[in-house]
PDB file of C-alpha atoms and ligand atoms in Angstrom:
ATOM      1  CA  MET A   1       0.066   0.054  -0.053  1.00  0.00           C
ATOM      2  CA  GLN A   2       1.384   3.429  -0.775  1.00  0.00           C
ATOM      3  CA  ARG A   3       2.066   5.996   1.883  1.00  0.00           C
ATOM      4  CA  ILE A   4       0.414   9.266   0.723  1.00  0.00           C
ATOM      5  CA  ALA A   5       0.904  12.569   2.510  1.00  0.00           C
ATOM      6  CA  ILE A   6      -0.714  16.069   1.784  1.00  0.00           C
ATOM      7  CA  TYR A   7       1.635  18.763   2.219  1.00  0.00           C
ATOM      8  CA  PRO A   8      -1.132  21.659   2.634  1.00  0.00           C
ATOM      9  CA  GLY A   9      -0.602  25.478   2.537  1.00  0.00           C
ATOM     10  CA  SER A  10      -1.243  28.763   0.875  1.00  0.00           C
ATOM     11  CA  PHE A  11       2.107  28.619  -0.973  1.00  0.00           C
ATOM     12  CA  ASP A  12       1.908  32.446  -1.696  1.00  0.00           C
ATOM     13  CA  PRO A  13       4.245  31.946  -3.019  1.00  0.00           C
ATOM     14  CA  VAL A  14       6.358  28.489  -2.559  1.00  0.00           C
ATOM     15  CA  THR A  15       9.816  29.023  -1.015  1.00  0.00           C
ATOM     16  CA  ASN A  16      12.935  27.294  -0.784  1.00  0.00           C
ATOM     17  CA  GLY A  17      11.883  26.181   2.871  1.00  0.00           C
ATOM     18  CA  HIS A  18       8.754  24.565   1.392  1.00  0.00           C
ATOM     19  CA  LEU A  19      10.943  22.873  -1.242  1.00  0.00           C
ATOM     20  CA  ASP A  20      13.200  21.472   1.481  1.00  0.00           C
ATOM     21  CA  ILE A  21      10.195  20.084   3.473  1.00  0.00           C
ATOM     22  CA  ALA A  22       8.586  18.262   0.435  1.00  0.00           C
ATOM     23  CA  LYS A  23      12.053  16.833  -0.505  1.00  0.00           C
ATOM     24  CA  ARG A  24      12.597  15.485   2.723  1.00  0.00           C
ATOM     25  CA  GLY A  25       8.890  14.458   3.058  1.00  0.00           C
ATOM     26  CA  LEU A  26       9.733  11.887   0.234  1.00  0.00           C
ATOM     27  CA  LYS A  27      11.974   9.931   2.483  1.00  0.00           C
ATOM     28  CA  LEU A  28       9.107   9.076   4.411  1.00  0.00           C
ATOM     29  CA  PHE A  29       6.303   8.872   1.862  1.00  0.00           C
ATOM     30  CA  ASP A  30       5.675   7.327  -1.556  1.00  0.00           C
ATOM     31  CA  ARG A  31       3.770  10.166  -2.769  1.00  0.00           C
ATOM     32  CA  ILE A  32       3.197  13.785  -1.660  1.00  0.00           C
ATOM     33  CA  ILE A  33       0.480  15.792  -2.692  1.00  0.00           C
ATOM     34  CA  VAL A  34       1.290  19.510  -2.360  1.00  0.00           C
ATOM     35  CA  ALA A  35      -2.168  21.063  -1.931  1.00  0.00           C
ATOM     36  CA  ILE A  36      -2.923  24.996  -2.048  1.00  0.00           C
ATOM     37  CA  LEU A  37      -6.046  26.047  -0.054  1.00  0.00           C
ATOM     38  CA  HIS A  38      -8.407  27.781  -2.288  1.00  0.00           C
ATOM     39  CA  ASN A  39      -9.613  30.521   0.166  1.00  0.00           C
ATOM     40  CA  PRO A  40     -11.286  33.330  -1.767  1.00  0.00           C
ATOM     41  CA  GLY A  41     -11.678  35.193   1.663  1.00  0.00           C
ATOM     42  CA  LYS A  42      -7.904  35.379   2.063  1.00  0.00           C
ATOM     43  CA  LYS A  43      -5.984  38.325   0.386  1.00  0.00           C
ATOM     44  CA  SER A  44      -3.171  36.744  -1.642  1.00  0.00           C
ATOM     45  CA  LEU A  45      -0.464  38.307  -3.909  1.00  0.00           C
ATOM     46  CA  PHE A  46      -0.570  35.389  -6.385  1.00  0.00           C
ATOM     47  CA  THR A  47      -3.605  33.698  -8.038  1.00  0.00           C
ATOM     48  CA  VAL A  48      -4.181  29.993  -7.274  1.00  0.00           C
ATOM     49  CA  GLU A  49      -3.344  29.278 -10.826  1.00  0.00           C
ATOM     50  CA  GLU A  50       0.006  31.366 -10.458  1.00  0.00           C
ATOM     51  CA  ARG A  51       0.855  29.567  -7.442  1.00  0.00           C
ATOM     52  CA  LEU A  52       0.285  26.020  -8.917  1.00  0.00           C
ATOM     53  CA  GLU A  53       2.282  27.083 -11.938  1.00  0.00           C
ATOM     54  CA  MET A  54       5.080  28.269  -9.414  1.00  0.00           C
ATOM     55  CA  LEU A  55       5.109  25.101  -7.485  1.00  0.00           C
ATOM     56  CA  ALA A  56       5.028  22.642 -10.675  1.00  0.00           C
ATOM     57  CA  GLU A  57       8.092  24.800 -12.120  1.00  0.00           C
ATOM     58  CA  SER A  58      10.004  24.612  -8.858  1.00  0.00           C
ATOM     59  CA  MET A  59       9.725  20.899  -8.144  1.00  0.00           C
ATOM     60  CA  MET A  60       9.881  20.006 -11.970  1.00  0.00           C
ATOM     61  CA  GLY A  61      12.048  16.832 -12.026  1.00  0.00           C
ATOM     62  CA  ILE A  62      11.146  15.515  -8.588  1.00  0.00           C
ATOM     63  CA  ASP A  63       9.569  12.290  -8.828  1.00  0.00           C
ATOM     64  CA  ASN A  64       6.374  11.302  -6.691  1.00  0.00           C
ATOM     65  CA  VAL A  65       5.233  15.001  -6.089  1.00  0.00           C
ATOM     66  CA  GLU A  66       1.951  16.135  -7.272  1.00  0.00           C
ATOM     67  CA  PHE A  67       0.192  19.576  -7.181  1.00  0.00           C
ATOM     68  CA  ASP A  68      -3.464  20.355  -6.445  1.00  0.00           C
ATOM     69  CA  THR A  69      -5.939  22.734  -4.843  1.00  0.00           C
ATOM     70  CA  PHE A  70      -8.681  22.096  -2.450  1.00  0.00           C
ATOM     71  CA  ASP A  71     -11.364  23.803  -0.445  1.00  0.00           C
ATOM     72  CA  GLY A  72     -13.295  22.738   2.626  1.00  0.00           C
ATOM     73  CA  LEU A  73     -11.750  20.703   5.343  1.00  0.00           C
ATOM     74  CA  LEU A  74      -8.277  19.500   4.915  1.00  0.00           C
ATOM     75  CA  VAL A  75      -8.959  15.886   6.529  1.00  0.00           C
ATOM     76  CA  ASP A  76     -11.903  15.430   3.940  1.00  0.00           C
ATOM     77  CA  TYR A  77      -9.594  16.086   1.037  1.00  0.00           C
ATOM     78  CA  ALA A  78      -7.030  13.931   2.696  1.00  0.00           C
ATOM     79  CA  HIS A  79      -9.363  11.278   2.832  1.00  0.00           C
ATOM     80  CA  ARG A  80     -10.610  11.668  -0.851  1.00  0.00           C
ATOM     81  CA  CYS A  81      -6.892  11.180  -1.861  1.00  0.00           C
ATOM     82  CA  LYS A  82      -6.346   8.196   0.451  1.00  0.00           C
ATOM     83  CA  ALA A  83      -3.772   9.986   2.266  1.00  0.00           C
ATOM     84  CA  SER A  84      -2.645   8.744   5.795  1.00  0.00           C
ATOM     85  CA  ALA A  85      -0.944  12.034   6.837  1.00  0.00           C
ATOM     86  CA  ILE A  86      -0.602  15.656   6.729  1.00  0.00           C
ATOM     87  CA  LEU A  87       3.054  16.946   6.364  1.00  0.00           C
ATOM     88  CA  ARG A  88       3.695  20.271   7.771  1.00  0.00           C
ATOM     89  CA  GLY A  89       6.952  22.043   8.256  1.00  0.00           C
ATOM     90  CA  MET A  90       7.683  23.438  11.707  1.00  0.00           C
ATOM     91  CA  ARG A  91      10.084  26.498  12.216  1.00  0.00           C
ATOM     92  CA  ALA A  92      10.757  28.353  15.363  1.00  0.00           C
ATOM     93  CA  VAL A  93       8.754  28.188  18.482  1.00  0.00           C
ATOM     94  CA  SER A  94       6.565  30.755  17.323  1.00  0.00           C
ATOM     95  CA  ASP A  95       4.970  28.165  14.801  1.00  0.00           C
ATOM     96  CA  PHE A  96       4.379  25.748  17.526  1.00  0.00           C
ATOM     97  CA  GLU A  97       1.004  26.879  19.036  1.00  0.00           C
ATOM     98  CA  TYR A  98      -1.065  27.443  15.504  1.00  0.00           C
ATOM     99  CA  GLU A  99       0.424  24.082  14.370  1.00  0.00           C
ATOM    100  CA  PHE A 100      -0.607  22.286  17.482  1.00  0.00           C
ATOM    101  CA  GLN A 101      -4.190  23.768  17.387  1.00  0.00           C
ATOM    102  CA  LEU A 102      -4.339  22.704  13.665  1.00  0.00           C
ATOM    103  CA  ALA A 103      -3.049  19.268  14.172  1.00  0.00           C
ATOM    104  CA  LEU A 104      -5.479  18.631  17.147  1.00  0.00           C
ATOM    105  CA  MET A 105      -8.622  20.096  15.446  1.00  0.00           C
ATOM    106  CA  ASN A 106      -7.722  17.685  12.535  1.00  0.00           C
ATOM    107  CA  ARG A 107      -7.066  14.852  14.726  1.00  0.00           C
ATOM    108  CA  LYS A 108     -10.684  15.354  16.358  1.00  0.00           C
ATOM    109  CA  LEU A 109     -12.242  15.656  12.889  1.00  0.00           C
ATOM    110  CA  ASN A 110     -10.645  12.425  11.687  1.00  0.00           C
ATOM    111  CA  ARG A 111      -8.537  10.293  13.576  1.00  0.00           C
ATOM    112  CA  GLU A 112      -7.246   8.251  10.661  1.00  0.00           C
ATOM    113  CA  VAL A 113      -5.252  10.937   9.366  1.00  0.00           C
ATOM    114  CA  GLU A 114      -1.847  11.815  11.262  1.00  0.00           C
ATOM    115  CA  THR A 115       0.116  14.986  11.254  1.00  0.00           C
ATOM    116  CA  VAL A 116       3.622  14.862  10.717  1.00  0.00           C
ATOM    117  CA  PHE A 117       6.019  17.619  11.394  1.00  0.00           C
ATOM    118  CA  LEU A 118       9.428  18.063   9.909  1.00  0.00           C
ATOM    119  CA  MET A 119      11.801  20.692  11.492  1.00  0.00           C
ATOM    120  CA  THR A 120      12.612  23.324   8.988  1.00  0.00           C
ATOM    121  CA  GLY A 121      16.186  23.284   7.738  1.00  0.00           C
ATOM    122  CA  LEU A 122      18.335  25.743   9.761  1.00  0.00           C
ATOM    123  CA  ARG A 123      18.994  27.782   6.669  1.00  0.00           C
ATOM    124  CA  TRP A 124      15.180  28.456   6.166  1.00  0.00           C
ATOM    125  CA  ILE A 125      14.264  29.065   9.886  1.00  0.00           C
ATOM    126  CA  PHE A 126      13.287  32.720   9.305  1.00  0.00           C
ATOM    127  CA  THR A 127      12.023  32.257   5.965  1.00  0.00           C
ATOM    128  CA  SER A 128       8.281  32.643   5.336  1.00  0.00           C
ATOM    129  CA  SER A 129       6.274  33.671   2.416  1.00  0.00           C
ATOM    130  CA  SER A 130       4.804  36.760   4.136  1.00  0.00           C
ATOM    131  CA  ILE A 131       8.260  37.990   5.275  1.00  0.00           C
ATOM    132  CA  ILE A 132       9.721  37.214   1.887  1.00  0.00           C
ATOM    133  CA  LYS A 133       6.868  39.529   0.062  1.00  0.00           C
ATOM    134  CA  GLU A 134       7.203  42.289   2.698  1.00  0.00           C
ATOM    135  CA  ALA A 135      11.007  42.361   1.873  1.00  0.00           C
ATOM    136  CA  ALA A 136      10.651  42.118  -1.978  1.00  0.00           C
ATOM    137  CA  ARG A 137       7.830  44.808  -1.871  1.00  0.00           C
ATOM    138  CA  PHE A 138      10.427  47.476  -0.735  1.00  0.00           C
ATOM    139  CA  GLY A 139      13.150  46.162  -3.245  1.00  0.00           C
ATOM    140  CA  GLY A 140      14.940  43.663  -0.663  1.00  0.00           C
ATOM    141  CA  ASP A 141      16.991  41.195  -2.204  1.00  0.00           C
ATOM    142  CA  ILE A 142      15.106  37.577  -1.641  1.00  0.00           C
ATOM    143  CA  SER A 143      16.798  35.706  -4.382  1.00  0.00           C
ATOM    144  CA  ASP A 144      18.448  33.000  -2.212  1.00  0.00           C
ATOM    145  CA  MET A 145      15.163  32.362  -0.537  1.00  0.00           C
ATOM    146  CA  VAL A 146      12.771  31.187  -3.258  1.00  0.00           C
ATOM    147  CA  PRO A 147      13.307  29.266  -6.672  1.00  0.00           C
ATOM    148  CA  PRO A 148      14.532  31.635  -9.501  1.00  0.00           C
ATOM    149  CA  GLY A 149      11.120  31.549 -11.244  1.00  0.00           C
ATOM    150  CA  VAL A 150       9.514  32.817  -8.165  1.00  0.00           C
ATOM    151  CA  ASN A 151      11.889  35.439  -7.616  1.00  0.00           C
ATOM    152  CA  ARG A 152      11.301  36.597 -11.296  1.00  0.00           C
ATOM    153  CA  ARG A 153       7.460  36.724 -10.632  1.00  0.00           C
ATOM    154  CA  ILE A 154       7.694  38.571  -7.427  1.00  0.00           C
ATOM    155  CA  GLN A 155       9.990  41.263  -8.988  1.00  0.00           C
ATOM    156  CA  ALA A 156       7.416  41.360 -11.855  1.00  0.00           C
ATOM    157  CA  LYS A 157       4.642  41.894  -9.281  1.00  0.00           C
ATOM    158  CA  PHE A 158       6.114  44.749  -7.599  1.00  0.00           C
ATOM    159  CA  GLY A 159       7.535  46.405 -10.699  1.00  0.00           C
ATOM    160  CA  PHE A 160      11.264  45.947 -10.363  1.00  0.00           C
TER     161      PHE A 160
HETATM  162  O1  PNS B   1       0.150  27.912   4.692  1.00  0.00           O
HETATM  163  P1  PNS B   1      -0.813  28.068   5.695  1.00  0.00           P
HETATM  164  O2  PNS B   1      -1.611  29.428   5.430  1.00  0.00           O
HETATM  165  O3  PNS B   1      -0.265  28.028   7.043  1.00  0.00           O
HETATM  166  O4  PNS B   1      -1.855  26.719   5.524  1.00  0.00           O
HETATM  167  C1  PNS B   1      -2.899  26.669   6.474  1.00  0.00           C
HETATM  168  C2  PNS B   1      -3.721  25.518   6.118  1.00  0.00           C
HETATM  169  C3  PNS B   1      -4.144  25.424   4.480  1.00  0.00           C
HETATM  170  C4  PNS B   1      -3.039  24.158   6.177  1.00  0.00           C
HETATM  171  C5  PNS B   1      -4.992  25.312   6.815  1.00  0.00           C
HETATM  172  O5  PNS B   1      -5.557  26.781   6.825  1.00  0.00           O
HETATM  173  C6  PNS B   1      -6.184  24.323   6.362  1.00  0.00           C
HETATM  174  O6  PNS B   1      -5.948  23.225   6.280  1.00  0.00           O
HETATM  175  N1  PNS B   1      -7.241  25.015   6.021  1.00  0.00           N
HETATM  176  C7  PNS B   1      -8.646  24.110   5.408  1.00  0.00           C
HETATM  177  C8  PNS B   1      -9.508  24.180   6.247  1.00  0.00           C
HETATM  178  C9  PNS B   1      -9.194  23.191   7.517  1.00  0.00           C
HETATM  179  O7  PNS B   1      -9.420  21.969   7.351  1.00  0.00           O
HETATM  180  N2  PNS B   1      -8.824  23.883   8.654  1.00  0.00           N
HETATM  181  C10 PNS B   1      -8.485  23.150   9.855  1.00  0.00           C
HETATM  182  C11 PNS B   1      -9.480  22.586  10.751  1.00  0.00           C
HETATM  183  S1  PNS B   1     -10.594  23.864  11.055  1.00  0.00           S
END
């Protein structure tokens, strides 16, 4: 039986930290489905379509990774995909409380789906999509924190 994990998130946009988690997750799972939450209520820099394109570009050549979007409850989506786990990256202590709540709520909603955390690589410990967007908006160099294609798209969005 294949071990499938969902790696969910906003991915607005995907960062090198996300890529690191997905690649390392493949040591634990046979297949990883990177899934973007389709949440029209949340303001995002990139459309879901743009985010999907960036994910696919950035992970091109990595086997056993798929990309998708979902709405509604994550555990229901995981169930539909026959996934046994949700994969999440954990950075500093500040991530812990939110991740803990999310994992416990998901476990309450469906006890068949486990959440697996990987510690973010030390290099990416302070990397987040939001902080990267903030730096890039004011002309900061973020080229070593995101894949090259993502860097180009961010520069274009902010008119650099
Ligand atoms: O990258 P993010 O924004 O931290 O990802 C959050 C995400 C997408 C994992 C989370 O918001 C989510 O799973 N949303 C779907 C609705 C859901 O199932 N929420 C958890 C139980 S209320």
